[in-house]
Tab-separated table of C-alpha atoms and ligand atoms in Angstrom:
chain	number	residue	atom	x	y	z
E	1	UNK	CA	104.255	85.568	84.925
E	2	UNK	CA	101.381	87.254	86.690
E	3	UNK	CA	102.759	90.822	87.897
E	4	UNK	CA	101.085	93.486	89.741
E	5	UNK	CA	102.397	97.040	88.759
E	6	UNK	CA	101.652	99.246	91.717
E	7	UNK	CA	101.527	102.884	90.456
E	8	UNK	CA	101.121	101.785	86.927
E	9	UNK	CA	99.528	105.176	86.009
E	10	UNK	CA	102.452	106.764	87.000
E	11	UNK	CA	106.162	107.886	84.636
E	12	UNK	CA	108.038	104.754	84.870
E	13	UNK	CA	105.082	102.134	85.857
E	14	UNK	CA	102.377	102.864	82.780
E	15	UNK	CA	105.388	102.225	80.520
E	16	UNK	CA	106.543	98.854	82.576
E	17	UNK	CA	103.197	97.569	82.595
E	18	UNK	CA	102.826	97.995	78.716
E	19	UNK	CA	106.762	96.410	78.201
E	20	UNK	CA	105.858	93.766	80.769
E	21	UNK	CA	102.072	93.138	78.969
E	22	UNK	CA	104.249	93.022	75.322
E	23	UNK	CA	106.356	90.030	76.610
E	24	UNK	CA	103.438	88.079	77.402
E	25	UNK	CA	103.340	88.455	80.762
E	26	UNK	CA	99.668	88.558	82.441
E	27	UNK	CA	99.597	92.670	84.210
E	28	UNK	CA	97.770	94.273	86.539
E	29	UNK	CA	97.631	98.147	86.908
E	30	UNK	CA	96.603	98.952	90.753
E	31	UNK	CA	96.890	103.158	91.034
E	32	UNK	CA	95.011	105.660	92.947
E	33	UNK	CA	95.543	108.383	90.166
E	34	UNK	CA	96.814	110.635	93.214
E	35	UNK	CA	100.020	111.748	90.594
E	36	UNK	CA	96.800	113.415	88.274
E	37	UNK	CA	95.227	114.975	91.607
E	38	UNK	CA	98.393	116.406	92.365
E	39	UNK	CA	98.800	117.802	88.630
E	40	UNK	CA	95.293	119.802	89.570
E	41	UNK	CA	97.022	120.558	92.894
E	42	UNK	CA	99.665	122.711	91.213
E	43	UNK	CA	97.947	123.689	88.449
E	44	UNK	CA	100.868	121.845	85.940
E	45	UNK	CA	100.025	118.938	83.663
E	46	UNK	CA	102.406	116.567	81.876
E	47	UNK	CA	103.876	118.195	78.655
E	48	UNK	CA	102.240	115.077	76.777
E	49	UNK	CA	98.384	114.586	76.510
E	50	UNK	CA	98.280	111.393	78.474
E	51	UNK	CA	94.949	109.757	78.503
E	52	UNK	CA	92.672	108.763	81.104
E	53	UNK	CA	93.394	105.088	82.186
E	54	UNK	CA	89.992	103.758	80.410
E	55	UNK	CA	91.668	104.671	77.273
E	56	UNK	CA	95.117	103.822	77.770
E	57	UNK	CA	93.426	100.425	78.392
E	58	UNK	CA	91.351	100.537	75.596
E	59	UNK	CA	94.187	101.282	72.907
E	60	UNK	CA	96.424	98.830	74.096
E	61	UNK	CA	93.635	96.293	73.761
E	62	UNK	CA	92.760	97.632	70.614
E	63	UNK	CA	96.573	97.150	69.286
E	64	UNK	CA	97.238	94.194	70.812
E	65	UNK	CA	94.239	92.036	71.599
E	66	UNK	CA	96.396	92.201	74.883
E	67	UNK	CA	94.574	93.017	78.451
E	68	UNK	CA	95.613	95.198	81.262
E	69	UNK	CA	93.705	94.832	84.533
E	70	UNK	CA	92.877	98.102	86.876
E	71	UNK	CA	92.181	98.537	90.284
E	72	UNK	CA	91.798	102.376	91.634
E	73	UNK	CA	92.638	101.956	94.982
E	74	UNK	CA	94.683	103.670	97.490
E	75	UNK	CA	97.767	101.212	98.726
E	76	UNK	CA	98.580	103.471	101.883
E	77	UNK	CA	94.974	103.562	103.306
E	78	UNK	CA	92.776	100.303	101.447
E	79	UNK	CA	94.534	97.454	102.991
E	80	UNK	CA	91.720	94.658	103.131
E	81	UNK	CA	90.747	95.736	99.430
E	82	UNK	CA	94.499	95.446	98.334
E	83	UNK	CA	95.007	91.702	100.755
E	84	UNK	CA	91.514	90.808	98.453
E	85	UNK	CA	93.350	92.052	94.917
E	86	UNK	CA	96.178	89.527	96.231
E	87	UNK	CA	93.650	87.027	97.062
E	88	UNK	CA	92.223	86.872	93.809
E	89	UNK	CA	94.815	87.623	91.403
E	90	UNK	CA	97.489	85.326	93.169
E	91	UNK	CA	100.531	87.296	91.234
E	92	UNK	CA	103.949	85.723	90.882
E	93	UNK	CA	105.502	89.438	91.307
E	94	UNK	CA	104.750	93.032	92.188
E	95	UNK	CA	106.638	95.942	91.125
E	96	UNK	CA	106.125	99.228	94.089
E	97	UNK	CA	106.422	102.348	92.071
E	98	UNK	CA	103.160	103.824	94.235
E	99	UNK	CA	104.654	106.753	96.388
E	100	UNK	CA	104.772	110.023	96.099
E	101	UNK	CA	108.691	110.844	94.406
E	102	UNK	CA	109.278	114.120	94.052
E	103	UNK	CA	111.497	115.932	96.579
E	104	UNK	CA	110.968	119.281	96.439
E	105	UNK	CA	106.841	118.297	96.646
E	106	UNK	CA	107.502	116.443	99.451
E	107	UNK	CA	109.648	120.080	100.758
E	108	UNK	CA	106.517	122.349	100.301
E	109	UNK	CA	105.222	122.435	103.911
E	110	UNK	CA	103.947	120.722	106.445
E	111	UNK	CA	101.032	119.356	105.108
E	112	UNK	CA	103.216	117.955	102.135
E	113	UNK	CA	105.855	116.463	104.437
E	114	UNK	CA	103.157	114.522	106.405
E	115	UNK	CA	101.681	113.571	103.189
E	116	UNK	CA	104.475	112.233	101.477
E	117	UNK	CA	105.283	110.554	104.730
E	118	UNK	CA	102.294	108.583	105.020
E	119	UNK	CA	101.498	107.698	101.970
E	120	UNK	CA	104.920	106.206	101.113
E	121	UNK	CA	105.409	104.828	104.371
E	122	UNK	CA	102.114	103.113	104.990
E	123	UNK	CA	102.159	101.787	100.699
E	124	UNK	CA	105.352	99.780	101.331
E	125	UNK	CA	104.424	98.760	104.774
E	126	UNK	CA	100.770	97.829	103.585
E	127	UNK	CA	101.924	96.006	100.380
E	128	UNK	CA	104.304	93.779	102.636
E	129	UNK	CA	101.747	92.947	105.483
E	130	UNK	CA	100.023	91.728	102.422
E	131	UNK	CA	102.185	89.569	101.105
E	132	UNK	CA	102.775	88.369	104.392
E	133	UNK	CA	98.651	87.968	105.282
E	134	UNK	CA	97.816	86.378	101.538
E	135	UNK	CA	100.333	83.112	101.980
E	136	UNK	CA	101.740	83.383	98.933
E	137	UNK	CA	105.181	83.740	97.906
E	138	UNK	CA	104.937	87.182	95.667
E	139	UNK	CA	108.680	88.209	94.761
E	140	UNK	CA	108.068	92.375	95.736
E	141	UNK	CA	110.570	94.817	93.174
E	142	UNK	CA	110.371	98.426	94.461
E	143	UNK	CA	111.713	101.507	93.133
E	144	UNK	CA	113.892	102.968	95.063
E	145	UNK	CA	116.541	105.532	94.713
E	146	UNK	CA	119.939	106.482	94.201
E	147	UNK	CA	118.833	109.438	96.993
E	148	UNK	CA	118.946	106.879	99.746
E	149	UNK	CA	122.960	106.784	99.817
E	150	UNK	CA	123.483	110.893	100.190
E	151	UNK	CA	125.143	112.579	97.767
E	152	UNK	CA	128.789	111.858	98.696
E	153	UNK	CA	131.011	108.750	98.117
E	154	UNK	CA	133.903	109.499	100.684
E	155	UNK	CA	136.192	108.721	97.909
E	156	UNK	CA	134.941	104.984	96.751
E	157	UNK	CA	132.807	103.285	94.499
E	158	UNK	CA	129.155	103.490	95.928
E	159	UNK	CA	128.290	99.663	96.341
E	160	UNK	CA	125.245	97.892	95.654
E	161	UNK	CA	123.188	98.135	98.686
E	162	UNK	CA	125.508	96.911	101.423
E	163	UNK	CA	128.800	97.833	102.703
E	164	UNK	CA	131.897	96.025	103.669
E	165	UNK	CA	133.182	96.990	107.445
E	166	UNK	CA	135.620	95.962	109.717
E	167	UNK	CA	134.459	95.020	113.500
E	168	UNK	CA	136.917	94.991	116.219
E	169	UNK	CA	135.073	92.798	118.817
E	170	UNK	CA	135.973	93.465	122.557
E	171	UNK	CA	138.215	90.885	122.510
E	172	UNK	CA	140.350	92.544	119.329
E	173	UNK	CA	139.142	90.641	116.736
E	174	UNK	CA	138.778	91.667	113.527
E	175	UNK	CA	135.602	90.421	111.893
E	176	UNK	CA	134.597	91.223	108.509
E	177	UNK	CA	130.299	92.115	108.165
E	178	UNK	CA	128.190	93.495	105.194
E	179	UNK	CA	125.270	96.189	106.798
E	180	UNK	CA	123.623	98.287	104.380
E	181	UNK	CA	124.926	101.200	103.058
E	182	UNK	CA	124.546	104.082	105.646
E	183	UNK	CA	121.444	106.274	104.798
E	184	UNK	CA	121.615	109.988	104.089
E	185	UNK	CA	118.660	111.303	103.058
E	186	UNK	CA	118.640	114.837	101.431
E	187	UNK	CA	114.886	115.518	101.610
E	188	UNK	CA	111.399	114.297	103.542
E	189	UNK	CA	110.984	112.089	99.833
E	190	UNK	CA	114.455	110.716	100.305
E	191	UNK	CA	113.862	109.977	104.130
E	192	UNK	CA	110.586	108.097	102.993
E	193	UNK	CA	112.933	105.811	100.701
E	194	UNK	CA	115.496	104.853	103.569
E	195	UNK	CA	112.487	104.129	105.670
E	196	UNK	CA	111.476	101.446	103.138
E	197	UNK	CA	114.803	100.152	102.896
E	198	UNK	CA	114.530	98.912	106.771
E	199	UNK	CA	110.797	97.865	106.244
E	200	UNK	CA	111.853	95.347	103.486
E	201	UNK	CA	115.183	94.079	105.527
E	202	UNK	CA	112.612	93.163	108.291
E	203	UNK	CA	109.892	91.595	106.251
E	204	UNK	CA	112.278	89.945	104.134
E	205	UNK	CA	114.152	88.221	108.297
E	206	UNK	CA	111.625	87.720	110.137
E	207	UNK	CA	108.977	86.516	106.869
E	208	UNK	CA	111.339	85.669	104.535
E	209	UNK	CA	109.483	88.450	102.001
E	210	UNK	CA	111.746	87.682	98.683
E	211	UNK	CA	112.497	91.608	97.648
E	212	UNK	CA	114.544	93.486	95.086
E	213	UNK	CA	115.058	96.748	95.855
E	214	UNK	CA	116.138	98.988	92.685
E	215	UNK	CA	118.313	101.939	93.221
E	216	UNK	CA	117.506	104.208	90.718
E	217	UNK	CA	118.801	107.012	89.410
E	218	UNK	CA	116.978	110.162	87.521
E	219	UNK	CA	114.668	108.899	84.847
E	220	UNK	CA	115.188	111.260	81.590
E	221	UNK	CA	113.502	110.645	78.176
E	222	UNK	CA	109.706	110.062	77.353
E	223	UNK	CA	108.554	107.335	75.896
E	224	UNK	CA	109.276	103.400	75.256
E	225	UNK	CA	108.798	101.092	72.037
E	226	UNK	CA	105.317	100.712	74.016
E	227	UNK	CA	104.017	104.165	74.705
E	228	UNK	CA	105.279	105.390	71.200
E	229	UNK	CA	102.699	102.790	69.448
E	230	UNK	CA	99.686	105.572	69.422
E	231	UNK	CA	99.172	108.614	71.350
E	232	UNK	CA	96.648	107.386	73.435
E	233	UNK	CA	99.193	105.573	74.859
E	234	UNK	CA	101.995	108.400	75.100
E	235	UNK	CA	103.718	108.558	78.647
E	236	UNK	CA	103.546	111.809	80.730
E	237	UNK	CA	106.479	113.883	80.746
E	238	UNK	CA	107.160	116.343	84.113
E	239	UNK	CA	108.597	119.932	83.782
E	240	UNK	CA	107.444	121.857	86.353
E	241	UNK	CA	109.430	123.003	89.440
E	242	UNK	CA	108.451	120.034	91.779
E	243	UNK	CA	108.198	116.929	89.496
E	244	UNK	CA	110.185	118.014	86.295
E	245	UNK	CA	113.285	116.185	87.039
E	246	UNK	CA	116.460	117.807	86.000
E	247	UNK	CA	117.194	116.309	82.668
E	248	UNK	CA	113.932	116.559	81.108
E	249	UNK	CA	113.779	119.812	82.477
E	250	UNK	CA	116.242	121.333	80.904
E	251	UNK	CA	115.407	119.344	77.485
E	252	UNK	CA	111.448	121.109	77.600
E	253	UNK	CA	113.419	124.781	79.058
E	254	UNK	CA	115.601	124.212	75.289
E	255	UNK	CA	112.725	123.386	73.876
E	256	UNK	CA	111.101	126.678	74.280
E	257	UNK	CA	113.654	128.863	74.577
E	258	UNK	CA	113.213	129.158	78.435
E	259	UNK	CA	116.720	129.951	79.641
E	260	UNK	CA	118.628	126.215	81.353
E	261	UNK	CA	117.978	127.332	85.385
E	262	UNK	CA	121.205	125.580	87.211
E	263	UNK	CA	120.761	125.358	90.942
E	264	UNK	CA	123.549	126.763	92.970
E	265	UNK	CA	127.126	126.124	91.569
E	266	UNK	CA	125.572	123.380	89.367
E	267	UNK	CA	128.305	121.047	90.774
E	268	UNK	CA	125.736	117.979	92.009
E	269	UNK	CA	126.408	115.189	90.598
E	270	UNK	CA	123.677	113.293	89.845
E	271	UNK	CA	122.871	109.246	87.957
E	272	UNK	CA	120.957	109.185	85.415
E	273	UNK	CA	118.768	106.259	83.269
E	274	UNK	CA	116.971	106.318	79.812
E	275	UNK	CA	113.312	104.966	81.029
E	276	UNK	CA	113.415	102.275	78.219
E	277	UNK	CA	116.211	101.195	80.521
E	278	UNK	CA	113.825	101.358	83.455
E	279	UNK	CA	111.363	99.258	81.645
E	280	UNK	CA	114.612	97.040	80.709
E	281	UNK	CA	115.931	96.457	84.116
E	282	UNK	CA	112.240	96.161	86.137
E	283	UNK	CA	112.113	93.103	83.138
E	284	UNK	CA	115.720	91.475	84.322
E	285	UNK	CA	115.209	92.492	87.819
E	286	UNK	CA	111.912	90.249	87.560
E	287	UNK	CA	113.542	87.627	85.706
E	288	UNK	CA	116.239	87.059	88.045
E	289	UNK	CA	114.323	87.151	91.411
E	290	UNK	CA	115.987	86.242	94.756
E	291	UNK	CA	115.904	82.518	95.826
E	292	UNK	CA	113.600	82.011	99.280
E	293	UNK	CA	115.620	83.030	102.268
E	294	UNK	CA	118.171	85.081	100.328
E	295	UNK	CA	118.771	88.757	101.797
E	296	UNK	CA	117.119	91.694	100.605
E	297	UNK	CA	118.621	92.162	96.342
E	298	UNK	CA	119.870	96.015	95.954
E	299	UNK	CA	120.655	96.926	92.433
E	300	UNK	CA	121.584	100.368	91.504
E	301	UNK	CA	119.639	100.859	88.568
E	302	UNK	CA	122.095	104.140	86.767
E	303	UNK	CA	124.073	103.653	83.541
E	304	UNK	CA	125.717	107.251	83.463
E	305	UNK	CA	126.292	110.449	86.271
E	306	UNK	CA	127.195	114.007	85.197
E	307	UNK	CA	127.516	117.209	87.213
E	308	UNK	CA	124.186	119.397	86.528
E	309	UNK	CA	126.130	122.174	85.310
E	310	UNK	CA	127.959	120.040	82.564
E	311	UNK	CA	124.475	118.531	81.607
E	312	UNK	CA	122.636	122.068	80.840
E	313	UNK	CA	126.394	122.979	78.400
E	314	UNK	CA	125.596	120.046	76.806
E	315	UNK	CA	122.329	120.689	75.722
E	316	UNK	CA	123.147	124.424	75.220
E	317	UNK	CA	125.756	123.486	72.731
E	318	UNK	CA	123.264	120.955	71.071
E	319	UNK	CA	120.554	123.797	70.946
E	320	UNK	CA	121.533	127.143	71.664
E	321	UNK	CA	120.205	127.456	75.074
E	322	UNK	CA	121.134	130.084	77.829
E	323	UNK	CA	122.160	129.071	80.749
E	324	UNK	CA	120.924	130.644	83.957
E	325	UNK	CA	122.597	129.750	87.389
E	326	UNK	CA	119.870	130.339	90.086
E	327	UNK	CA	119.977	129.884	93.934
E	328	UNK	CA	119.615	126.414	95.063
E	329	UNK	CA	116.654	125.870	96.992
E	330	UNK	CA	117.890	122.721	98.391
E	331	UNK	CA	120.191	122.257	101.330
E	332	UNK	CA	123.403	120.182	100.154
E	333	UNK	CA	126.590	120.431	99.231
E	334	UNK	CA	127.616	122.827	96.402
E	335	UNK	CA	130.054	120.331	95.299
E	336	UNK	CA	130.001	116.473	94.716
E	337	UNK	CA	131.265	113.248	93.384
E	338	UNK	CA	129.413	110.165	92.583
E	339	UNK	CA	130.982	106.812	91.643
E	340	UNK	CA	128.497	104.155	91.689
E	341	UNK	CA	128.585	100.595	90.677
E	342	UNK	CA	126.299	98.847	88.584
E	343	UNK	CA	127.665	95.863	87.559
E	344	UNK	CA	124.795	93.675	88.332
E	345	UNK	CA	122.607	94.808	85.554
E	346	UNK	CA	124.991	94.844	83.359
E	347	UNK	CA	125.947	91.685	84.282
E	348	UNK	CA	122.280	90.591	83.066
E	349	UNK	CA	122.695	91.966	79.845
E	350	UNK	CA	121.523	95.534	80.029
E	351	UNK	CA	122.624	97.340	76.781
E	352	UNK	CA	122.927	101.295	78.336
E	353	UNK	CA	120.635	104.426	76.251
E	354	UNK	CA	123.157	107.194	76.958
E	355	UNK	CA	122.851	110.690	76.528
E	356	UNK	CA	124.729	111.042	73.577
E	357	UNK	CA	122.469	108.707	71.467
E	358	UNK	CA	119.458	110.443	72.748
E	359	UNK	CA	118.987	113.720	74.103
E	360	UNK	CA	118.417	115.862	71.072
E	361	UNK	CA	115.793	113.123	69.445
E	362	UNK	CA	113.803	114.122	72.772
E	363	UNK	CA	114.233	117.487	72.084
E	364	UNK	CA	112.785	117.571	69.029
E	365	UNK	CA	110.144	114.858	69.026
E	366	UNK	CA	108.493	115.422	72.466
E	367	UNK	CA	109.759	118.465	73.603
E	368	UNK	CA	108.969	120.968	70.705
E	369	UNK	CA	106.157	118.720	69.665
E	370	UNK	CA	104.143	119.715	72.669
E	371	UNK	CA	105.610	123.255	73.642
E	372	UNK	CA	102.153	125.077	73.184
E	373	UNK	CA	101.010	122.644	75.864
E	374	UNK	CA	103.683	124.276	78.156
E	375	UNK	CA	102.831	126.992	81.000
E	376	UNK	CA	106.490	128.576	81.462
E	377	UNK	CA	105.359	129.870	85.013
E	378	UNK	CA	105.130	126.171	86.339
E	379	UNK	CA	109.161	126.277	85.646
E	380	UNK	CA	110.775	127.659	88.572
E	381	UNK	CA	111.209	125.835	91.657
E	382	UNK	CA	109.888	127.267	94.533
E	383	UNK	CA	110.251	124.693	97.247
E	384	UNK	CA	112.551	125.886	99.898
E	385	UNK	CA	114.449	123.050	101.802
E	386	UNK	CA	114.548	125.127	105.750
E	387	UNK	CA	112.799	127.284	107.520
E	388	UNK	CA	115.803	130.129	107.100
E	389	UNK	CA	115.250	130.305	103.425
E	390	UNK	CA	111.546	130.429	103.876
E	391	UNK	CA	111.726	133.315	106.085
E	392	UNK	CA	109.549	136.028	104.628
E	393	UNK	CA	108.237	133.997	102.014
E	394	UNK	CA	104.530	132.653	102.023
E	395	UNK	CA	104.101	129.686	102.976
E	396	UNK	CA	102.786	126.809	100.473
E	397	UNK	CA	99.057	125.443	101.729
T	1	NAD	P1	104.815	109.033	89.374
T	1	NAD	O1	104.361	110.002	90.417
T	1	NAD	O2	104.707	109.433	87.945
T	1	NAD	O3	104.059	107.635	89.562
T	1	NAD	C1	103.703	107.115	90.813
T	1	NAD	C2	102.307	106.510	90.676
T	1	NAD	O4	101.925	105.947	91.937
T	1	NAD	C3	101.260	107.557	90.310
T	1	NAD	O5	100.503	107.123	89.204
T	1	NAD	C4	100.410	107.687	91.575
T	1	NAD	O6	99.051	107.986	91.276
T	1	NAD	C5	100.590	106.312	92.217
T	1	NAD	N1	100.444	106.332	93.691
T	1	NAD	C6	101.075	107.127	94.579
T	1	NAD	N2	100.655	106.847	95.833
T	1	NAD	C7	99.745	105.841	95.726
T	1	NAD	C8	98.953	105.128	96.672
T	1	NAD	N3	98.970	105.419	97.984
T	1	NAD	N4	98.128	104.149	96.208
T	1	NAD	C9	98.063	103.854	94.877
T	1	NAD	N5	98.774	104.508	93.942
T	1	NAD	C10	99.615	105.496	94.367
T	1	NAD	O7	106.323	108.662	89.747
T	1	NAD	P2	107.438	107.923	88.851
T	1	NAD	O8	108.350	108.946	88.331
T	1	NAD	O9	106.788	106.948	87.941
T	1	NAD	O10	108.208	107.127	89.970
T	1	NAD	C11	107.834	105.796	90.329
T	1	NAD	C12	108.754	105.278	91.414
T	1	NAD	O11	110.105	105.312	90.943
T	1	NAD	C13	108.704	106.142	92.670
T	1	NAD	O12	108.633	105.327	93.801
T	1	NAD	C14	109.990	106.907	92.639
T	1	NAD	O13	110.470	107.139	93.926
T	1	NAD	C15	110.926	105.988	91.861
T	1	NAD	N6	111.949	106.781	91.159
T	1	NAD	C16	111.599	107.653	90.160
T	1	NAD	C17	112.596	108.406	89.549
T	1	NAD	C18	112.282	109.390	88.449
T	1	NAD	O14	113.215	110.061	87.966
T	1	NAD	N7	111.056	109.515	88.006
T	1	NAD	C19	113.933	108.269	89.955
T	1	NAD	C20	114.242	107.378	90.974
T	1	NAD	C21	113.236	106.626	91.573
């Protein structure tokens, strides 16, 4: 298979393009390297030493006699370049990781709402107009997230994509219909993701766009069989308060011996996924595309949830951590549930990482490996959700 990786520079799409490149498959990076503008932005790099793309390339040609393509080009504002790329390269698939993903970024003002807004929007909606435009028949994967269904599961199993209701037509019958799963976003990131979920409905009606749209929950862990080949290849590895996600967080915080901060109560809920089990199910999710005219594919791509304040015990039992509970700059509920199904990967054969097998490994071999590289004021989170909590406090440029 040919397969564009759209944000291939990025956490989860450098090591898909490097799985996807070991099975044989032909890949093509396309990335505006706006993720490393934004580390200069903030002043926070990835805990690892990640390369520049030129020799990320360049090793994995050097291992493998294997070749990656690159374009640099911005998806939400180069259109006719990115229609050419199509043109020429005449992919089977494209995988969409190229937005900007991290909520409380996309929290810090205006300017970073209207930025996140754009750019996400006008990628996906770009990328399909392109498919569309080019003629051929390019099966689009995206990342999206487990974000898009709100934090709270009324009680049920949260469903892959759609939702069974019950219509009582004027005439009182009762019909049974599938629509997709109500939308609750919980930030302007979030909102950007449910926003993409109607852009690839329509595309996929009215054009018959073939999509799978991936679910996904947090991404924890570091590196893949690919990216731990060499460190030229290593993947990057977020701590700081906007893009360190919560697991990996906490692992670098153990690390060194930076106390766990636990938002609020610490009673979110939250699905997690080893990112060798991204790489795995972006590989099945390819493999197994949607036939032509088939509805838009949801998968919820999770294997485990746990509340956050049971995840930073853990690793304070496995390490001797403190635990610090902090105010939650977000604006949820103290207190959820998540039940979520996710039978279709493992339906495919998806063999779970979980927690248990991994989390002190990371500790120890990326974590502590690289904790000189860490500056422990990038830590806290200061992204505040409204304008109440701002109130008094300067505001982000
Ligand atoms: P990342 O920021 O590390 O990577 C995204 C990449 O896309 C970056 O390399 C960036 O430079 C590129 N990009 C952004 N906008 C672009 C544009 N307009 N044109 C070209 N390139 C652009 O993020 P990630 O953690 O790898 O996440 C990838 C996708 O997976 C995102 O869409 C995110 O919403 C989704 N996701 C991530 C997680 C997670 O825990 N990391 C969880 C759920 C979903």
């Amino acid at each position: 298979m040919k397969v564009l990786i759209l944000g291939g520079d990025g956490f989860c799409g450098w090591p898909t393009a490097l799985h996807l490149s070991n099975l044989g498959h032909d890949v093509v990076i396309v990335d505006n390297l706006s993720r490393r503008n934004i580390d200069n932005e903030l002043e926070a790099g990835s805990l690892t030493p990640i390369a520049p793309m030129g020799t990320r390339i360049a090793a994995w040609r050097e291992l493998t006699g294997r070749e990656l393509g690159f374009y640099n080009l911005d998806l939400a504002r180069d259109y006719e370049r990115f229609l050419r790329v199509l043109q020429d390269e005449r992919p089977d698939a494209l995988v969409h990781f190229a937005e900007q993903r991290a909520a409380p970024y996309s929290m810090k003002s205006p300017r970073h709402k209207r930025y996140t807004v754009d750019n996400n929007v006008n990628a996906t909606h770009n990328v399909l107009c392109a498919v569309v435009e080019s003629g051929l028949d390019v099966h689009v994967a995206h990342l999206g997230t487990m974000g898009v269904y709100g934090y709270g599961t009324a009680g049920m199993k949260i469903p892959e994509g759609y939702l069974d209701v019950e219509v009582v037509t004027d005439e009182g019958e009762r019909l049974m219909q599938q629509i997709l799963y109500p939308s609750n976003p919980g930030s302007i990131y979030h909102m950007t993701k449910t926003l993409d979920q109607l852009m690839f409905a329509y595309y996929n009606k009215n054009d018959g766009v073939r999509v799978t749209d991936l679910h996904q929950g947090i991404v924890w862990g570091t590196n893949t069989q690919e990216t731990s080949r060499d460190e030229r290849l290593i993947n990057r590895f977020d701590y700081d308060g906007d893009y360190g996600t919560v697991l990996n967080r906490f692992l670098m915080q153990a690390a060194v011996g930076y106390p766990l901060t636990v938002h609020g109560t610490g009673g979110q809920t939250r699905a997690f996924i080893h990112i060798q089990d991204t790489v795995r199910c972006v590989q099945l999710a390819l493999e197994n595309p949607p036939a032509k005219g088939e509805r838009v594919r949801i998968l919820n791509q999770m294997t485990e949830t746990h509340k956050v304040r049971d995840l930073a015990h853990m690793i304070a039992a496995l390490t001797g951590a403190e635990v610090a509970m902090v105010p939650n700059p977000r604006k949820e509920a103290a207190e959820n549930d998540l039940h979520v199904k996710n039978d279709l990967f493992l339906d495919m054969g998806l063999n779970p990482t979980t927690l248990s097998d991994g989390l002190l490994l990371e500790v120890t071999e990326v974590a502590k490996r690289y904790a000189h590289r860490a500056d422990l004021s990038k830590i806290p989170s200061r992204s505040l959700w409204t304008k109440e909590q701002r109130a008094g406090v300067p505001e982000e440029k």
